[in-house]
């Protein structure tokens, strides 16, 4: 695959292209010139240290497109996601007299797009930005859909906005140096799509398992499918108003708790979250047992590392803080069949009980089965 373009047309924002292809980072300037109406005089390339060489490739490629290209190095990892660090970037744009006809080009994973996207949303009530995700996780999820946020008061993503990018450029070649655990983390989100939204991804995973990420042409197809699924949901419910976007949270209630309690990577926790939440769906009568069994076998066979199970009291305390909790109830996300999920409001205590049953099943306490 050379170049694939998926358009995202959200309800309240301008539509934008997601370019997916091999070797397209070097053609960034041409792509933006021919497929968008952006005519910036200046481009600010914001990046995190580990992807400095990709950022400089992006900068060189932007030279014909922008009159001037500046580079701004964000702090590494989650360190970038604080209001103070975002304000430093805002100050840079202010001191260098950036205007709303200039653009921010963000090179990196989810933390970079969250932080620099937040600065772009705040500065002059919004300066356009382009996402260039460099992890599988951000290619299929965070880079699309306009969620930008920082952590505050010890709570993740508590300050933020919905502010859509003007384009997203995904060069699959940039994934070739990604650590394997980081690739697996992205595959966790692909598993999520396969059991809630995308039957084609389900077939691909059933047929090729983890090899989906090892063969470049399969990986590119999987990314295109993941992007399409994400794009359709963002179009239906850009600002999480209708309970549709919550479907993207399959695997995330248990997954977030597992991630917080053990420190494992997000998408790996999500993969196990999908398994446990599928079993919870069986217990509550929404998920056919064969679907949960198949999903569990898939995640096991793909080699997602399995952390020890933290105490359920700790996990439960974390899950009670999930954003889908509404008083005594929770908007649970369930898989009904491969490629088909649903958001169903259930009593929180019944949900937690079903999750506990699912987790004890997955972590081997077979006594708690049926
Ligand atoms: N990552 C979930 C969402 O964008 O809504």
XYZ file of C-alpha atoms and ligand atoms in Angstrom:
375
model
C 0.000 0.000 0.000
C 1.361 3.360 -1.003
C -1.244 5.872 0.200
C -4.696 5.523 1.692
C -6.863 8.450 2.718
C -9.640 8.143 5.310
C -11.750 11.279 5.790
C -13.121 12.222 9.173
C -16.209 14.469 9.067
C -17.183 15.370 12.619
C -20.448 17.134 13.366
C -19.087 20.386 14.808
C -15.686 20.647 13.154
C -14.269 20.792 9.657
C -13.605 17.485 7.993
C -9.991 16.367 7.724
C -7.954 13.658 5.991
C -6.007 10.859 7.646
C -3.184 9.817 5.302
C -1.898 6.300 5.870
C 0.989 4.982 3.827
C 4.533 3.821 3.637
C 7.304 6.396 3.302
C 4.912 9.360 3.294
C 6.636 11.386 6.025
C 9.161 12.584 3.482
C 6.286 13.913 1.354
C 4.520 15.703 4.163
C 4.704 19.143 2.558
C 3.321 17.922 -0.803
C 0.526 15.947 0.887
C -0.633 18.927 2.921
C -0.347 21.256 -0.058
C -2.373 19.034 -2.363
C -5.047 17.715 0.039
C -5.722 20.543 2.511
C -6.434 24.246 2.181
C -3.834 25.177 4.800
C -1.450 27.908 3.679
C 0.666 28.539 6.772
C 3.517 30.952 6.751
C 5.084 29.202 9.726
C 5.086 25.629 10.982
C 6.062 24.732 14.532
C 7.143 21.089 14.740
C 6.533 19.932 18.342
C 8.084 16.584 19.210
C 9.367 14.420 22.039
C 13.032 13.420 22.311
C 12.791 9.777 21.206
C 11.391 10.792 17.818
C 13.765 13.699 17.153
C 14.984 12.177 13.883
C 11.408 11.745 12.587
C 10.675 15.328 13.598
C 13.633 16.593 11.613
C 12.480 14.561 8.613
C 9.060 16.208 8.964
C 10.698 19.641 9.262
C 12.751 19.215 6.087
C 9.731 18.012 4.195
C 7.753 21.087 5.301
C 10.282 23.531 3.921
C 8.496 24.153 0.633
C 5.119 24.263 2.362
C 5.856 26.810 5.120
C 7.929 29.948 4.822
C 9.643 29.126 8.134
C 9.858 25.918 10.157
C 10.682 25.996 13.886
C 11.166 23.016 16.166
C 10.034 22.715 19.773
C 11.082 19.824 21.982
C 8.434 18.722 24.463
C 9.391 16.938 27.694
C 9.412 13.152 27.266
C 6.485 10.875 28.124
C 3.710 11.939 30.508
C 5.930 14.751 31.787
C 4.682 16.775 28.769
C 1.094 16.497 29.965
C 0.966 19.218 32.616
C -0.582 22.636 32.409
C 2.799 24.221 33.192
C 4.503 22.460 30.263
C 1.631 23.295 27.935
C 1.876 26.945 28.972
C 5.592 26.886 28.118
C 4.669 25.927 24.566
C 1.958 28.592 24.510
C 4.560 31.118 25.693
C 6.900 30.061 22.896
C 4.182 30.688 20.300
C 3.301 33.995 21.925
C 6.951 35.159 22.119
C 7.507 34.173 18.497
C 4.334 35.892 17.405
C 2.571 32.855 15.956
C -0.765 33.632 14.354
C -3.862 31.573 13.613
C -2.763 31.165 10.040
C 0.305 29.225 11.215
C 0.223 25.563 12.233
C 1.577 23.234 14.904
C 2.829 19.898 13.592
C 2.925 17.285 16.358
C 5.285 14.347 15.962
C 5.027 11.582 18.571
C 2.681 9.346 20.511
C -0.471 10.096 22.488
C 1.262 12.207 25.158
C 2.711 14.558 22.528
C -0.617 15.033 20.733
C -2.455 15.498 24.029
C -0.043 18.163 25.269
C 0.782 20.070 22.085
C -2.828 19.667 20.885
C -3.937 21.290 24.136
C -1.549 24.210 23.529
C -2.911 24.522 19.977
C -6.487 24.544 21.333
C -5.722 27.278 23.887
C -3.513 29.609 21.879
C -5.601 32.393 20.315
C -8.681 30.196 20.887
C -7.288 27.634 18.508
C -4.456 27.437 16.014
C -4.569 24.584 13.470
C -2.505 21.483 14.160
C -1.477 18.318 12.321
C -0.910 15.009 14.076
C 1.921 12.750 12.975
C 1.537 9.747 15.274
C 4.613 7.560 15.658
C 3.178 4.698 17.719
C 0.649 2.077 16.643
C -1.515 3.013 19.623
C -1.781 6.640 18.612
C -2.200 5.805 14.899
C -5.359 3.823 15.540
C -6.709 5.869 18.407
C -5.323 9.013 20.053
C -4.294 10.908 16.902
C -7.853 10.872 15.540
C -10.856 12.432 17.190
C -9.532 15.632 18.716
C -9.266 14.676 22.367
C -6.529 16.840 23.874
C -5.817 16.926 27.594
C -3.391 17.297 30.455
C -3.272 15.650 33.861
C -4.103 17.789 36.879
C -4.311 17.238 40.631
C -3.128 13.661 40.179
C -6.007 12.845 37.811
C -5.305 11.792 34.238
C -6.745 13.889 31.385
C -8.909 15.951 33.713
C -8.312 19.249 31.870
C -8.895 19.130 28.162
C -10.978 19.843 25.105
C -12.331 18.363 21.917
C -10.243 20.127 19.295
C -9.842 18.350 15.982
C -6.604 18.299 13.957
C -6.566 19.655 10.403
C -4.923 16.476 9.091
C -3.292 13.302 10.390
C -0.297 11.742 8.648
C 0.530 8.108 9.486
C 3.694 6.688 7.974
C 3.792 2.961 8.798
C 7.569 2.897 8.201
C 8.016 4.896 11.402
C 6.806 1.846 13.364
C 9.700 -0.362 12.287
C 11.860 0.706 15.248
C 9.099 0.585 17.839
C 9.798 -1.749 20.820
C 7.703 -4.910 20.516
C 5.766 -4.204 23.726
C 4.729 -0.865 22.259
C 3.521 -2.639 19.096
C 1.529 -5.064 21.261
C 0.052 -2.118 23.080
C -1.321 -0.798 19.782
C -2.634 -4.264 18.957
C -4.658 -4.136 22.186
C -6.733 -1.296 20.715
C -7.051 -3.265 17.462
C -8.465 -6.205 19.455
C -10.972 -3.740 20.936
C -12.143 -2.643 17.466
C -12.327 -6.257 16.302
C -14.865 -7.177 18.987
C -16.985 -4.030 18.937
C -16.893 -2.336 15.542
C -14.908 -4.042 12.831
C -15.582 -7.592 11.646
C -12.801 -7.323 9.045
C -10.247 -6.711 11.788
C -11.683 -9.689 13.622
C -11.129 -11.905 10.573
C -7.597 -10.590 10.173
C -6.714 -11.299 13.789
C -8.297 -14.757 13.680
C -6.373 -15.596 10.529
C -2.995 -13.992 11.232
C -2.892 -13.399 15.002
C 0.112 -11.368 16.043
C 1.565 -11.604 12.525
C -0.788 -8.765 11.635
C 1.873 -6.531 13.159
C 4.844 -8.358 11.629
C 4.006 -8.124 7.952
C 4.036 -4.476 6.765
C 1.174 -4.868 4.272
C -1.082 -6.530 6.881
C -0.152 -3.916 9.457
C -1.028 -1.113 7.062
C -4.426 -2.731 6.359
C -5.071 -3.132 10.083
C -4.226 0.530 10.671
C -6.578 1.634 7.881
C -9.384 -0.454 9.393
C -8.683 0.841 12.911
C -8.696 4.425 11.632
C -11.978 3.852 9.765
C -13.638 2.489 12.906
C -12.408 5.364 15.019
C -13.412 7.907 12.375
C -16.988 6.583 12.108
C -17.510 6.840 15.866
C -16.040 10.355 16.025
C -18.411 11.377 13.228
C -21.421 10.033 15.125
C -20.503 11.482 18.488
C -17.683 13.986 18.289
C -18.082 15.308 21.826
C -19.271 12.207 23.652
C -22.803 13.592 23.887
C -24.826 10.616 22.735
C -23.187 7.675 24.451
C -21.886 6.396 21.113
C -18.228 7.318 21.532
C -18.218 5.328 24.780
C -18.060 2.176 22.681
C -14.376 3.005 22.212
C -14.060 2.267 25.894
C -14.520 -1.480 25.577
C -11.823 -3.092 27.712
C -10.996 0.231 29.339
C -12.899 0.029 32.650
C -10.985 -3.004 33.864
C -8.035 -2.077 31.609
C -7.498 1.381 33.119
C -7.674 -0.066 36.632
C -5.179 -2.801 35.723
C -2.892 -0.243 34.083
C -3.006 2.063 37.126
C -2.458 -0.789 39.596
C 0.360 -2.558 37.746
C 1.983 0.073 35.501
C 1.729 -2.115 32.365
C 1.324 -0.411 29.001
C -2.081 0.970 28.149
C -2.990 -1.242 25.188
C -1.751 -4.390 26.911
C -4.021 -3.610 29.863
C -6.838 -2.925 27.371
C -6.369 -6.350 25.730
C -6.809 -8.057 29.119
C -9.602 -5.592 29.868
C -11.424 -6.773 26.721
C -11.131 -10.384 27.877
C -12.391 -9.681 31.401
C -15.193 -7.413 30.183
C -16.247 -10.051 27.638
C -16.592 -12.557 30.469
C -18.483 -9.953 32.499
C -20.807 -9.681 29.479
C -21.320 -13.458 29.620
C -22.193 -13.275 33.296
C -24.677 -10.445 32.687
C -26.259 -12.202 29.704
C -25.079 -9.941 26.853
C -22.080 -11.799 25.444
C -22.234 -15.348 24.063
C -19.805 -17.592 25.952
C -18.109 -18.725 22.740
C -17.226 -15.081 21.926
C -15.561 -14.534 25.307
C -13.741 -17.850 25.020
C -12.473 -17.022 21.536
C -11.378 -13.538 22.599
C -9.467 -14.940 25.562
C -7.732 -17.520 23.369
C -6.837 -14.846 20.841
C -5.273 -12.533 23.437
C -3.362 -15.443 24.962
C -2.118 -16.701 21.614
C -0.987 -13.225 20.562
C 1.379 -13.190 23.533
C 0.102 -10.181 25.453
C 2.127 -10.267 28.686
C -0.132 -10.980 31.638
C 0.646 -9.147 34.867
C -0.233 -10.593 38.263
C -3.788 -9.797 39.344
C -3.791 -6.954 41.883
C -6.205 -7.183 44.814
C -9.766 -6.821 43.661
C -10.403 -4.177 46.328
C -7.787 -1.955 44.695
C -9.136 -2.601 41.190
C -12.689 -1.957 42.351
C -11.741 1.358 43.957
C -10.157 2.399 40.655
C -13.112 1.200 38.548
C -15.553 3.156 40.713
C -13.815 6.301 39.399
C -14.431 5.333 35.764
C -16.000 8.169 33.755
C -18.853 5.863 32.702
C -20.092 5.522 36.301
C -23.384 7.385 36.906
C -24.148 7.197 40.634
C -25.287 3.623 41.346
C -25.096 2.665 37.685
C -22.430 2.326 34.994
C -22.615 2.542 31.218
C -20.903 -0.765 30.531
C -19.456 -1.602 27.113
C -20.056 -5.160 25.959
C -19.200 -7.264 22.958
C -22.276 -8.952 21.503
C -20.441 -10.660 18.636
C -17.231 -10.105 16.685
C -17.445 -6.637 15.131
C -20.466 -5.693 17.236
C -20.518 -3.982 20.612
C -23.066 -2.076 22.673
C -23.158 0.390 25.551
C -25.666 -0.807 28.152
C -26.376 0.864 31.479
C -26.311 -1.635 34.333
C -26.220 -1.502 38.132
C -22.665 -0.755 39.240
C -22.595 -3.451 41.922
C -23.753 -6.102 39.428
C -21.175 -4.925 36.904
C -18.347 -5.057 39.445
C -19.449 -8.494 40.571
C -19.450 -9.704 36.953
C -15.994 -8.184 36.393
C -14.700 -9.892 39.527
C -16.056 -13.197 38.265
C -14.491 -12.607 34.845
C -11.114 -11.641 36.315
C -10.972 -14.652 38.603
C -11.737 -16.826 35.594
C -9.024 -15.270 33.477
C -6.483 -15.367 36.300
C -7.170 -18.982 36.954
C -9.475 -19.318 39.902
C -11.710 -21.804 38.109
C -13.739 -22.327 41.297
C -15.527 -19.077 40.614
C -16.728 -20.245 37.193
C -20.502 -20.522 36.716
N -9.750 7.020 23.002
C -11.146 7.117 23.118
C -11.745 8.267 22.404
O -11.066 8.916 21.636
O -12.872 8.572 22.616
